PDB file of C-alpha atoms and ligand atoms in Angstrom:
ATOM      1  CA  UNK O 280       0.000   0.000   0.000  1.00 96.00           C
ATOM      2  CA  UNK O 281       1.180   3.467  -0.652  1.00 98.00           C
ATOM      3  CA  UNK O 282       3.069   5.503   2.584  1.00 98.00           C
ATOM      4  CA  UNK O 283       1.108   9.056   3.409  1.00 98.00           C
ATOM      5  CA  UNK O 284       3.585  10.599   5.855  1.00 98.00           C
ATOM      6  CA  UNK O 285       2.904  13.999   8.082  1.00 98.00           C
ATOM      7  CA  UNK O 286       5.629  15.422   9.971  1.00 98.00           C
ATOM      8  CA  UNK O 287       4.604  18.029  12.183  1.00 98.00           C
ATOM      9  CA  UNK O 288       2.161  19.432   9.407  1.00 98.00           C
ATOM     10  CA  UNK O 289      -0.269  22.093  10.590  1.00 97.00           C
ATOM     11  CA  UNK O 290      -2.999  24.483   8.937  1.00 98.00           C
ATOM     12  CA  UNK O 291      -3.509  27.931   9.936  1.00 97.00           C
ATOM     13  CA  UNK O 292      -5.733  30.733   8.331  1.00 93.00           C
ATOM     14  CA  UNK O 293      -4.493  34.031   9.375  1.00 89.00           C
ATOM     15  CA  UNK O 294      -4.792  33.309  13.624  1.00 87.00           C
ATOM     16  CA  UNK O 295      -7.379  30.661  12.902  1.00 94.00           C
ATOM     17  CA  UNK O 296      -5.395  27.630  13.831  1.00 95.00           C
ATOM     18  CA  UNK O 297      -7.596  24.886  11.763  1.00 96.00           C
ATOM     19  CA  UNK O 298      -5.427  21.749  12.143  1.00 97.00           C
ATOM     20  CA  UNK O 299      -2.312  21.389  15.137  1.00 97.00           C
ATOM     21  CA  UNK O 300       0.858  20.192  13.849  1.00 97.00           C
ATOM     22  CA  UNK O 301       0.246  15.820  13.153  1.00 97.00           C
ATOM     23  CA  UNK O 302       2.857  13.591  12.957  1.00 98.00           C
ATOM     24  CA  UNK O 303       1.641   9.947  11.735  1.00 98.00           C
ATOM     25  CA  UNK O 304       2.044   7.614   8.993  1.00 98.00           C
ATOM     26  CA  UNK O 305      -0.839   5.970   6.810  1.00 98.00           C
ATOM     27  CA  UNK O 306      -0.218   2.486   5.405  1.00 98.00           C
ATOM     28  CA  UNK O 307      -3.204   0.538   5.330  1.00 98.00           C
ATOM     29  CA  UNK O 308      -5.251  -0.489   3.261  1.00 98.00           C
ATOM     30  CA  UNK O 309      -9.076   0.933   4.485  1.00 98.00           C
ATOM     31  CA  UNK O 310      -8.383   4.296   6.763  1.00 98.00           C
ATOM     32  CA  UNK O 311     -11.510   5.765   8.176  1.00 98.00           C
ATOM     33  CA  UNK O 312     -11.988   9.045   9.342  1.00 98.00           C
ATOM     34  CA  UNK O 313     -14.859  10.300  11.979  1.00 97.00           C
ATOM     35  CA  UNK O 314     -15.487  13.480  13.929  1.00 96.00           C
ATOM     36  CA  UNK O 315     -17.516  16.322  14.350  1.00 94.00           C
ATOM     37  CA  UNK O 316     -18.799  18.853  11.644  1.00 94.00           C
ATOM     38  CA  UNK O 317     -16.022  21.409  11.370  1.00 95.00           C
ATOM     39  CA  UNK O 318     -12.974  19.462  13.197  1.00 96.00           C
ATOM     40  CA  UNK O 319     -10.643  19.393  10.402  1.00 97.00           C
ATOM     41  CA  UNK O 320     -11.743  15.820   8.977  1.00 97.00           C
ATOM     42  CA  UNK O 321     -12.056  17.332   5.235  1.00 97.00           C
ATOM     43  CA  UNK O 322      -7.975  19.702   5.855  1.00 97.00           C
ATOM     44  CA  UNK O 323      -6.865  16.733   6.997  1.00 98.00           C
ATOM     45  CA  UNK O 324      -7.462  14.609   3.720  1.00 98.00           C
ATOM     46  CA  UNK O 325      -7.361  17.357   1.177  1.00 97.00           C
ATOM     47  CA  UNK O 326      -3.546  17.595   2.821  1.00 98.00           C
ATOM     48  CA  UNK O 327      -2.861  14.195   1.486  1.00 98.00           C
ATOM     49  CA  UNK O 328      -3.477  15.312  -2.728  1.00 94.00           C
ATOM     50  CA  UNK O 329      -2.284  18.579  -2.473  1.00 95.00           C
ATOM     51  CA  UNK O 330      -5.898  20.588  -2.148  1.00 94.00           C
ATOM     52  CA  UNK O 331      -4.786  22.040   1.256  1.00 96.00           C
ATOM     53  CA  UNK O 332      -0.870  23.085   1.256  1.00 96.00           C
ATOM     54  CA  UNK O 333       0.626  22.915   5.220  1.00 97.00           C
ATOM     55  CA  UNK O 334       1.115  25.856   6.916  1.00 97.00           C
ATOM     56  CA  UNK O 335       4.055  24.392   8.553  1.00 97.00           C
ATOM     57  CA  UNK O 336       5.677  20.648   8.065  1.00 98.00           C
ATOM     58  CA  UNK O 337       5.233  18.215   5.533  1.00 98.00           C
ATOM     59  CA  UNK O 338       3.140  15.883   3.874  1.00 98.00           C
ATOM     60  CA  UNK O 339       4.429  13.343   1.674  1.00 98.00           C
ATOM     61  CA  UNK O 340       3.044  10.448  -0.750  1.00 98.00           C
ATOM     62  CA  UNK O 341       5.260   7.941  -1.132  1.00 98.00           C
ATOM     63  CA  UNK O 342       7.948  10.078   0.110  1.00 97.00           C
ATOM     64  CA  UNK O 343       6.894  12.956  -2.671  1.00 97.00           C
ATOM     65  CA  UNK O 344       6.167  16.776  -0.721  1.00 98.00           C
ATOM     66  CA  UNK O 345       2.749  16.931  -1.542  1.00 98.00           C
ATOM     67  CA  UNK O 346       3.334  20.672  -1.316  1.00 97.00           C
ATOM     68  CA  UNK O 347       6.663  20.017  -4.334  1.00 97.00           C
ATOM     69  CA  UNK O 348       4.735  17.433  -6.385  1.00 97.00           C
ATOM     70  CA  UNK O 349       1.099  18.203  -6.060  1.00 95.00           C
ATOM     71  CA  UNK O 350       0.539  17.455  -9.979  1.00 93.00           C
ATOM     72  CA  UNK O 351       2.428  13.971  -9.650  1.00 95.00           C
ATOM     73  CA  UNK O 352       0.721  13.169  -6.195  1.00 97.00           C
ATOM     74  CA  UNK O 353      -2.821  13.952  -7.811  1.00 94.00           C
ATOM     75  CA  UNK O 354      -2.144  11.388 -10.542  1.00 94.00           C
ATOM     76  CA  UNK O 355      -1.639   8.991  -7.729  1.00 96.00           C
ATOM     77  CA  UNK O 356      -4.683  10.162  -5.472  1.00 97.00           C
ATOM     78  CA  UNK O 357      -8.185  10.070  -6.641  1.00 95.00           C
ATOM     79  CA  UNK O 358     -10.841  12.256  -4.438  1.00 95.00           C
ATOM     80  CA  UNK O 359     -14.579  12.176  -4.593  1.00 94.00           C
ATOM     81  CA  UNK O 360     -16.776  14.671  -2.459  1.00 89.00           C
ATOM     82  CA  UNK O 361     -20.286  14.065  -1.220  1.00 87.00           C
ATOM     83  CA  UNK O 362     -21.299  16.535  -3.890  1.00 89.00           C
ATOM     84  CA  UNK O 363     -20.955  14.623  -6.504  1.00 88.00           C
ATOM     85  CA  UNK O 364     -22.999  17.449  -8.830  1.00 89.00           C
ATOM     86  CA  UNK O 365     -19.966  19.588  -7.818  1.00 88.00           C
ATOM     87  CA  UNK O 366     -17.420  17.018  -9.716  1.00 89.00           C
ATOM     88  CA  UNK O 367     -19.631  17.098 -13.060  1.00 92.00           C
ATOM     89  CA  UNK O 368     -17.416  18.942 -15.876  1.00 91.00           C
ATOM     90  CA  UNK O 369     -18.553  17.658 -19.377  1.00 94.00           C
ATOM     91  CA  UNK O 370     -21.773  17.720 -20.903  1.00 94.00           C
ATOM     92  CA  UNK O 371     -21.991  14.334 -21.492  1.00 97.00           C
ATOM     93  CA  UNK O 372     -21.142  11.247 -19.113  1.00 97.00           C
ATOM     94  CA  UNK O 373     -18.892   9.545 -21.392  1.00 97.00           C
ATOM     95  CA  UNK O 374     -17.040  12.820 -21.766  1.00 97.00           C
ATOM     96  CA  UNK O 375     -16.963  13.218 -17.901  1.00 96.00           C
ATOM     97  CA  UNK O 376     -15.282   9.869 -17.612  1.00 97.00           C
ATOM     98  CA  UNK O 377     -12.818  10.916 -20.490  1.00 96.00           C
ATOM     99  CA  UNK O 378     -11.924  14.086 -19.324  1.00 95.00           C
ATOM    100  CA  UNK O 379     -10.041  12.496 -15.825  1.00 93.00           C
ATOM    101  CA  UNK O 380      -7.580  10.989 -18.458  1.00 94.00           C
ATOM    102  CA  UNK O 381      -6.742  14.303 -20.370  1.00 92.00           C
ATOM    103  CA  UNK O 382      -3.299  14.539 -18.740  1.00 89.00           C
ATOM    104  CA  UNK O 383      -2.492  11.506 -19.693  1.00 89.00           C
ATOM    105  CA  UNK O 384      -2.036  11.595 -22.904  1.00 91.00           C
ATOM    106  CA  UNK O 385      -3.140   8.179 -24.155  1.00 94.00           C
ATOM    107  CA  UNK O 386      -4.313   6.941 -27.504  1.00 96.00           C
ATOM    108  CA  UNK O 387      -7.934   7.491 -28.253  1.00 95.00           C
ATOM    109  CA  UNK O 388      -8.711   4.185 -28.272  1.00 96.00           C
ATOM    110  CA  UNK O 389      -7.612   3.257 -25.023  1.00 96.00           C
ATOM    111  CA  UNK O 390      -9.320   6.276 -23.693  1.00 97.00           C
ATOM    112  CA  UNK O 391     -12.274   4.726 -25.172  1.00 96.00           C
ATOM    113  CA  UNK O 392     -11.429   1.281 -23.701  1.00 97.00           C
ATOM    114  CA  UNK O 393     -10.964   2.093 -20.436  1.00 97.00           C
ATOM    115  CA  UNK O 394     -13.852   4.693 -20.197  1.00 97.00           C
ATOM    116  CA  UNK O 395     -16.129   1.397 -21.538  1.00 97.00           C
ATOM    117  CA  UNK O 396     -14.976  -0.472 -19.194  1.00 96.00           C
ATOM    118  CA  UNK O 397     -15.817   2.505 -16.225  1.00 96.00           C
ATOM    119  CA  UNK O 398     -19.321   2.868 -17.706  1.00 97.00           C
ATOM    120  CA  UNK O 399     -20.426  -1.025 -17.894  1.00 96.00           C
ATOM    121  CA  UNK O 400     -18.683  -1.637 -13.902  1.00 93.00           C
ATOM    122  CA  UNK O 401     -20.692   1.099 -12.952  1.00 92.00           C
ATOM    123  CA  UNK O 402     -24.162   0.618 -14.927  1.00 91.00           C
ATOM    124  CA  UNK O 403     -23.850   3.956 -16.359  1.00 95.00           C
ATOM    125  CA  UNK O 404     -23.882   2.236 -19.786  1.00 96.00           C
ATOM    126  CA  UNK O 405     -26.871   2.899 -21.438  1.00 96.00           C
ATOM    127  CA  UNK O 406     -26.715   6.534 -20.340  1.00 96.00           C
ATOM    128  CA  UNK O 407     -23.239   7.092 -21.404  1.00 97.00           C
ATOM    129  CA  UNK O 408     -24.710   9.927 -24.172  1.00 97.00           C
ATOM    130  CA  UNK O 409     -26.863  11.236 -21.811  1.00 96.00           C
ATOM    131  CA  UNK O 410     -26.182  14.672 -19.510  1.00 97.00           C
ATOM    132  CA  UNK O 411     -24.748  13.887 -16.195  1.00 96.00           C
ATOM    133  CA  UNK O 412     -26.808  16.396 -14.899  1.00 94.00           C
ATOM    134  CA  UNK O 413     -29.525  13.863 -15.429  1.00 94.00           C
ATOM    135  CA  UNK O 414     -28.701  11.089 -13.720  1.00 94.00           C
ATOM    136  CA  UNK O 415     -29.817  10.360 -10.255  1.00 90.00           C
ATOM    137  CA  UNK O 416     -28.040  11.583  -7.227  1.00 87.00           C
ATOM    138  CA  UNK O 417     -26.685   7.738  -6.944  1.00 88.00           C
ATOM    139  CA  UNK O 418     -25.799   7.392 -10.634  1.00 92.00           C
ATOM    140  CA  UNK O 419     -24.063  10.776 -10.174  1.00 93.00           C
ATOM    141  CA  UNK O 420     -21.872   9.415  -7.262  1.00 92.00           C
ATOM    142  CA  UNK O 421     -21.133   6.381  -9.527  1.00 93.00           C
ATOM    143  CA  UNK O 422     -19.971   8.704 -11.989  1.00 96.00           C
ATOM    144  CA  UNK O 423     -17.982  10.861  -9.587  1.00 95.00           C
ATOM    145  CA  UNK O 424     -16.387   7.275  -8.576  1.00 95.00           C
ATOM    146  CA  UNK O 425     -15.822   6.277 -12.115  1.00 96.00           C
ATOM    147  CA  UNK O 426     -14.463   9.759 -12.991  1.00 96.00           C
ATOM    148  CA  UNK O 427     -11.881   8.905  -9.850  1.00 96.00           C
ATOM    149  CA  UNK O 428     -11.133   5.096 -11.098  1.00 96.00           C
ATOM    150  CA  UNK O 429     -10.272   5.654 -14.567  1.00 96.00           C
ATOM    151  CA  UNK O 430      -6.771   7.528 -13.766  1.00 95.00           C
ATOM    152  CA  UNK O 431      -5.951   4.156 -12.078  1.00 95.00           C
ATOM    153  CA  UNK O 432      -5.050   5.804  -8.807  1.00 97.00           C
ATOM    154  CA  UNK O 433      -3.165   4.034  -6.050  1.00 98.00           C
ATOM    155  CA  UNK O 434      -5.193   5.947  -3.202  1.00 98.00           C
ATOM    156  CA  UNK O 435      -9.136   6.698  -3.131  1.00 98.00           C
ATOM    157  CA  UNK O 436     -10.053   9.586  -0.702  1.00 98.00           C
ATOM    158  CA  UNK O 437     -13.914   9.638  -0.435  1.00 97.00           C
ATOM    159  CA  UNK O 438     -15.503  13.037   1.572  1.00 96.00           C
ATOM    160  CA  UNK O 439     -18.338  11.771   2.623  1.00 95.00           C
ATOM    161  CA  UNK O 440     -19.688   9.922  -0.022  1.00 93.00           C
ATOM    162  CA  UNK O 441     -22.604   8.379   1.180  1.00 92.00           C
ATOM    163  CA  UNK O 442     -24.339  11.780   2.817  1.00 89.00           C
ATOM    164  CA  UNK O 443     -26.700  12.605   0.139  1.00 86.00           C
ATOM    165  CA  UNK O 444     -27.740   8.977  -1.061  1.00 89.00           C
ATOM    166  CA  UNK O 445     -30.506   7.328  -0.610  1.00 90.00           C
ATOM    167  CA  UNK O 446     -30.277   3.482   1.737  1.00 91.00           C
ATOM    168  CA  UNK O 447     -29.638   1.382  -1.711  1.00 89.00           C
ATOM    169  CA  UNK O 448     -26.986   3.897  -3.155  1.00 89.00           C
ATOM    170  CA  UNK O 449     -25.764   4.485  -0.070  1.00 92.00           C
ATOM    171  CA  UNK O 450     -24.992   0.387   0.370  1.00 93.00           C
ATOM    172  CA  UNK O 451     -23.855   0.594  -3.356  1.00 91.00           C
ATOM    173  CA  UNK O 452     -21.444   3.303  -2.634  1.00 92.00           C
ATOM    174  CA  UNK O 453     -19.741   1.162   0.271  1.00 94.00           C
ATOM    175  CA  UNK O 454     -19.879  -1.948  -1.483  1.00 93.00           C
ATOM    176  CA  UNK O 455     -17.787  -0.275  -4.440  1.00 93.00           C
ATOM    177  CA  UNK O 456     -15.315   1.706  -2.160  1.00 94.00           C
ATOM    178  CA  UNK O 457     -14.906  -1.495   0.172  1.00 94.00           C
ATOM    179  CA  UNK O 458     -14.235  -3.969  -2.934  1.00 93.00           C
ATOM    180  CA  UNK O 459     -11.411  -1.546  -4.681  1.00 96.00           C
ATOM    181  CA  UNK O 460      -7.534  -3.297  -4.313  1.00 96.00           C
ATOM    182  CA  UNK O 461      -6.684   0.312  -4.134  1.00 97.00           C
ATOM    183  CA  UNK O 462      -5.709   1.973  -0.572  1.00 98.00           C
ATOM    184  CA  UNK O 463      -9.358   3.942   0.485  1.00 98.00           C
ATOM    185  CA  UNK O 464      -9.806   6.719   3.304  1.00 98.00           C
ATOM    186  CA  UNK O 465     -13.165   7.765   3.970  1.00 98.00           C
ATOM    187  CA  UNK O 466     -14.392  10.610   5.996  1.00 98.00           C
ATOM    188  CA  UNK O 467     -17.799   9.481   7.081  1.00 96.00           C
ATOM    189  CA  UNK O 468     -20.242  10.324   9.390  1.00 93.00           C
ATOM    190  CA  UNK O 469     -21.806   7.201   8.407  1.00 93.00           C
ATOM    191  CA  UNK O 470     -20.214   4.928  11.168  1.00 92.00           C
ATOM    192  CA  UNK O 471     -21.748   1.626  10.179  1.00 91.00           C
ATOM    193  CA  UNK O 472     -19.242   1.557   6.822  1.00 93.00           C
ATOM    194  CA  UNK O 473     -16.576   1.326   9.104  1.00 96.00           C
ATOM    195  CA  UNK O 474     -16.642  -1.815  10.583  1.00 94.00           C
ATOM    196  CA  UNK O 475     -14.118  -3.616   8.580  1.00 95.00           C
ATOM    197  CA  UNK O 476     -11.611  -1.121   8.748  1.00 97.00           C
ATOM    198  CA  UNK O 477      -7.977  -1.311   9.386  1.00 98.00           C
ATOM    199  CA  UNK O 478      -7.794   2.173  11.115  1.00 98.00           C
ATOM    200  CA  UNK O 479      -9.998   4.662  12.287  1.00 98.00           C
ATOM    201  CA  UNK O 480      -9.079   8.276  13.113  1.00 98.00           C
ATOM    202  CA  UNK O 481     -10.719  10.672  15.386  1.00 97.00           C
ATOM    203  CA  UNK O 482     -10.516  14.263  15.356  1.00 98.00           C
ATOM    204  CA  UNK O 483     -12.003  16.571  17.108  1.00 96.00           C
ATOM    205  CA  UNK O 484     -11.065  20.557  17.542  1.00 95.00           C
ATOM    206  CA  UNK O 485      -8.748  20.811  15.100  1.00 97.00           C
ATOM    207  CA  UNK O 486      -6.307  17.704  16.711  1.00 97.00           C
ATOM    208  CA  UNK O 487      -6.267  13.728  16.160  1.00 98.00           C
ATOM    209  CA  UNK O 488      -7.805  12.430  19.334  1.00 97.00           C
ATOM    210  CA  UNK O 489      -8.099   8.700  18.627  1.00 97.00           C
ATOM    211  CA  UNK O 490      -6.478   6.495  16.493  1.00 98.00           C
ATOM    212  CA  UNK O 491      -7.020   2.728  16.639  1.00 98.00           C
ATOM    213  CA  UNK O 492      -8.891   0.127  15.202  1.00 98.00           C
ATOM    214  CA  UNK O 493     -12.688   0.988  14.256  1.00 97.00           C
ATOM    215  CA  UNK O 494     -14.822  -0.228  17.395  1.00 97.00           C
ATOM    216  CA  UNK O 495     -12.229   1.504  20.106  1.00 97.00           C
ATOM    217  CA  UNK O 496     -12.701   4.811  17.967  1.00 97.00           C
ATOM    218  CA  UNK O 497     -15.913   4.647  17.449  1.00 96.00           C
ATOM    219  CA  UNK O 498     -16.425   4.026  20.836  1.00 96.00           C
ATOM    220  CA  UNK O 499     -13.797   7.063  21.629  1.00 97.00           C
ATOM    221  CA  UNK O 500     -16.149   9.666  19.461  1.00 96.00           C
ATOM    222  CA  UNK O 501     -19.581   8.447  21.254  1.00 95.00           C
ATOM    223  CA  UNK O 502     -18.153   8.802  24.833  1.00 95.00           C
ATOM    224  CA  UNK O 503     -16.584  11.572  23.613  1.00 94.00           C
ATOM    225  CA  UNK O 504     -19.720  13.247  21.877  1.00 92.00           C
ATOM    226  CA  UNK O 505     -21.626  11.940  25.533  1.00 91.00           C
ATOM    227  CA  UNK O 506     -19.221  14.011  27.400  1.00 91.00           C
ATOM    228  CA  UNK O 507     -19.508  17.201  25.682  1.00 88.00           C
ATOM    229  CA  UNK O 508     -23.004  16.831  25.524  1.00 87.00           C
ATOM    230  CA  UNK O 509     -22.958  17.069  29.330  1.00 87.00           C
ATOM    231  CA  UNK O 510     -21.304  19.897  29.739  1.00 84.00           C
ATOM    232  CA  UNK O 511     -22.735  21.662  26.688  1.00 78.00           C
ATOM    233  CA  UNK O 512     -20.311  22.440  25.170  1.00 67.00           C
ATOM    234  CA  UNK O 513     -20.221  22.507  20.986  1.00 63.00           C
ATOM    235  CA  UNK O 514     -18.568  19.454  19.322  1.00 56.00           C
ATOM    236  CA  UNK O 515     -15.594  20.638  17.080  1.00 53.00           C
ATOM    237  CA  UNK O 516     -15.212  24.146  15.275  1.00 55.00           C
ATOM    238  CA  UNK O 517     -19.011  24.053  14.295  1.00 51.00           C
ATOM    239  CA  UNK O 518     -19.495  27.554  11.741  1.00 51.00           C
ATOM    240  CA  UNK O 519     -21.929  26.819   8.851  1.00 50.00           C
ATOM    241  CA  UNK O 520     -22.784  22.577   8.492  1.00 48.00           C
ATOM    242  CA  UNK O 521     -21.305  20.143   6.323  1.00 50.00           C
ATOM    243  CA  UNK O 522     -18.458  21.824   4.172  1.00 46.00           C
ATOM    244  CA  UNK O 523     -17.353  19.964   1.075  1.00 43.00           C
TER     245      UNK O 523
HETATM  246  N1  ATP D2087     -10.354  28.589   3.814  1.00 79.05           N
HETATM  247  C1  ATP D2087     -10.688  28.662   5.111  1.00 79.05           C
HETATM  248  N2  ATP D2087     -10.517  29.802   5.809  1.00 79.05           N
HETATM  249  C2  ATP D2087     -10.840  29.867   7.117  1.00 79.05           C
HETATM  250  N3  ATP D2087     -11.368  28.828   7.819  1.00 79.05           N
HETATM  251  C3  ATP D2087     -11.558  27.678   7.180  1.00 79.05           C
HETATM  252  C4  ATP D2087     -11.239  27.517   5.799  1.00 79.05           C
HETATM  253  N4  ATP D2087     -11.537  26.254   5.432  1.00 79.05           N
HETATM  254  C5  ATP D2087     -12.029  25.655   6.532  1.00 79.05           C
HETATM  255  N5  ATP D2087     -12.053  26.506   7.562  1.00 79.05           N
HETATM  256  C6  ATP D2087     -12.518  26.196   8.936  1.00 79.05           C
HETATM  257  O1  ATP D2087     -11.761  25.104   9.401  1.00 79.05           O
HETATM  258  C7  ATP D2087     -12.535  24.273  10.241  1.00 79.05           C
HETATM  259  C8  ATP D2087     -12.413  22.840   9.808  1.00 79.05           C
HETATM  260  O2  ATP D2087     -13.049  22.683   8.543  1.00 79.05           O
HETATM  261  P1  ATP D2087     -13.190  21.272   7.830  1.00 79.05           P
HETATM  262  O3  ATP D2087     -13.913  21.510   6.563  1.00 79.05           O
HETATM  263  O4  ATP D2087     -11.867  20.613   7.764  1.00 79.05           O
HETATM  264  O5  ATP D2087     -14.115  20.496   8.880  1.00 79.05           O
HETATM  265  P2  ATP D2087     -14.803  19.062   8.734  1.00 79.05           P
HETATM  266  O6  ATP D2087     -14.354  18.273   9.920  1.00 79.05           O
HETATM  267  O7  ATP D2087     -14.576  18.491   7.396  1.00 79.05           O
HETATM  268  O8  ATP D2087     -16.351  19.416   8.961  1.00 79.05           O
HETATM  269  P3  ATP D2087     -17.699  18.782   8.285  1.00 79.05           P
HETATM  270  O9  ATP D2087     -18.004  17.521   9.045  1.00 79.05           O
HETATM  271  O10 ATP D2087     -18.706  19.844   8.575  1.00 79.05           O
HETATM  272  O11 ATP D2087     -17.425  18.575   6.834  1.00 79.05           O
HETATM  273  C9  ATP D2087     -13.951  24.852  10.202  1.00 79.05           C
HETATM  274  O12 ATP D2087     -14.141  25.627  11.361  1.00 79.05           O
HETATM  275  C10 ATP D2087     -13.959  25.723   8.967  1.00 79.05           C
HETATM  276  O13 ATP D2087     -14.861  26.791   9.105  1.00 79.05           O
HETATM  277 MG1   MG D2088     -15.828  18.069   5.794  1.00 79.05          MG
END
C-alpha cells in the first residue's frame, strides 16, 4: 500500500489555527476518518493530494512533498466529495469519464477502452450519451467514482460519499469503495461503513484524538460526543454545516 507521511504538518488561516501540527504515517489499506462537523476531517485529507498546502511541516506520498509534487501526487490520489454534482465537468457522461484521463495523454482508443470499461462496472452504460446532470443523485456518485477510477489511482479519498444517497446507493457506494484493491480513506459520518476497517481516526477541535482500530474509535467519538453533551459544550469548530 502506498506511505502518506505527516511530519509536524499544521494548517492555519491568518490566527485561525484549523489543524495542530500531526505527525503519523498511513499504510493501510481501508483508513476511516470520523469526527464532528467542522474538526478538520475534510484539511486533513485534502492535505494528502495537495488541495490544502501545510502551513508548517510536511506531507508526503510515497515520500513525494505533496506541497513540491502536487501534480504527480494527484495522478496517484483520486478524491470524490459528497457533492458529486460539484465534480460534473462535461456535458456528457462519457465525456466526464474521459476528461479524468486528459493529462495523460493516451491513444484514443484506449481512452475509449478504459472509459467502456468505467461505464459497464458502474451501470452507467446505457446513459453514457446522456447529460450527467440527469442522472440520479446515486448514478451521479457512480460517476464521480468512475471519474476517480479511470486515472488508475493508487489511493481513493472519499468526503463523505454516502451523505446525500438514498439506503440502496448508499450500500452501493460502500460496497464499491470497500471492494477496490486500491488503498481507500473515507471521511464518514456514516459509522456503520466502518466496521471492517484497518484504522480509524478521530478528530475533534482541530487535533487527532483517537487512532485505533474501528470499534475503540468509534467508541472514543460516542463517549466523547456523551461528554460534551454534558457539559454543553459545541462538538468541534461548528461555523456553517457540512463543508465539502
Ligand atoms: N479557507 C478557510 N478559511 C478559514 N477557515 C476555514 C477555511 N476552510 C475551513 N475553515 C474552517 O476550518 C474548520 C475545519 O473545517 P473542515 O472543513 O476541515 O471540517 P470538517 O471536519 O470536514 O467538517 P464537516 O463535518 O462539517 O465537513 C472549520 O471551522 C472551517 O470553518
Ligand atoms: Mg468536511
Amino acid at each position: 500500500m502506498p506511505n502518506i507521511s505527516f511530519d509536524r504538518a499544521s494548517v492555519a488561516y491568518d490566527s485561525d489555527v484549523i489543524l495542530q501540527p500531526q505527525t503519523f504515517e498511513l499504510s493501510e489499506q481501508r483508513i476511516g476518518i470520523i469526527g464532528s462537523n467542522g474538526s478538520g476531517k475534510s484539511t486533513l485529507v485534502r492535505m494528502i493530494n495537495g488541495l490544502i498546502e501545510p502551513s508548517s511541516g510536511t506531507v508526503r506520498y510515497n515520500g513525494l512533498d505533496v506541497a513540491k509534487h502536487g501534480k504527480a501526487v494527484r495522478r496517484k490520489v483520486g478524491f470524490i466529495f459528497s457533492d458529486a454534482e460539484a465534480q460534473i465537468v462535461m456535458p456528457r457522461v462519457r465525456d466526464d469519464i474521459a476528461f479524468s484521463l486528459r493529462r495523460f495523454k493516451l491513444p484514443k482508443a484506449e481512452v475509449n477502452a478504459r472509459v467502456d470499461d468505467m461505464l459497464h462496472r458502474f451501470g452507467l452504460a446505457d446513459r453514457a450519451e446522456n447529460s450527467p446532470h440527469t442522472l440520479s443523485g446515486g448514478e451521479k456518485q457512480m460517476l464521480a467514482l468512475a471519474a476517480v477510477l479511470v486515472i488508475e489511482p493508487e489511493t481513493i479519498i472519499a468526503d463523505e460519499p454516502t451523505t446525500l444517497l438514498d439506503m440502496r446507493n448508499r450500500r452501493r457506494i460502500i460496497r464499491e469503495l470497500t471492494s477496490l484493491e486500491q488503498q481507500v480513506i473515507v471521511v464518514t459520518h456514516d459509522i456503520e461503513m466502518l466496521a471492517d476497517f484497518d484504522r480509524v481516526l478521530c478528530v475533534n477541535d482541530s487535533d487527532i484524538v483517537f487512532d485505533g482500530p474501528p470499534r475503540d474509535a468509534i467508541a472514543f467519538y460516542t463517549d466523547l460526543m456523551d461528554r460534551l453533551d454534558a457539559e454543553g459544550t459545541p462538538g468541534g469548530n461548528y461555523t456553517d454545516g457540512p463543508g465539502f
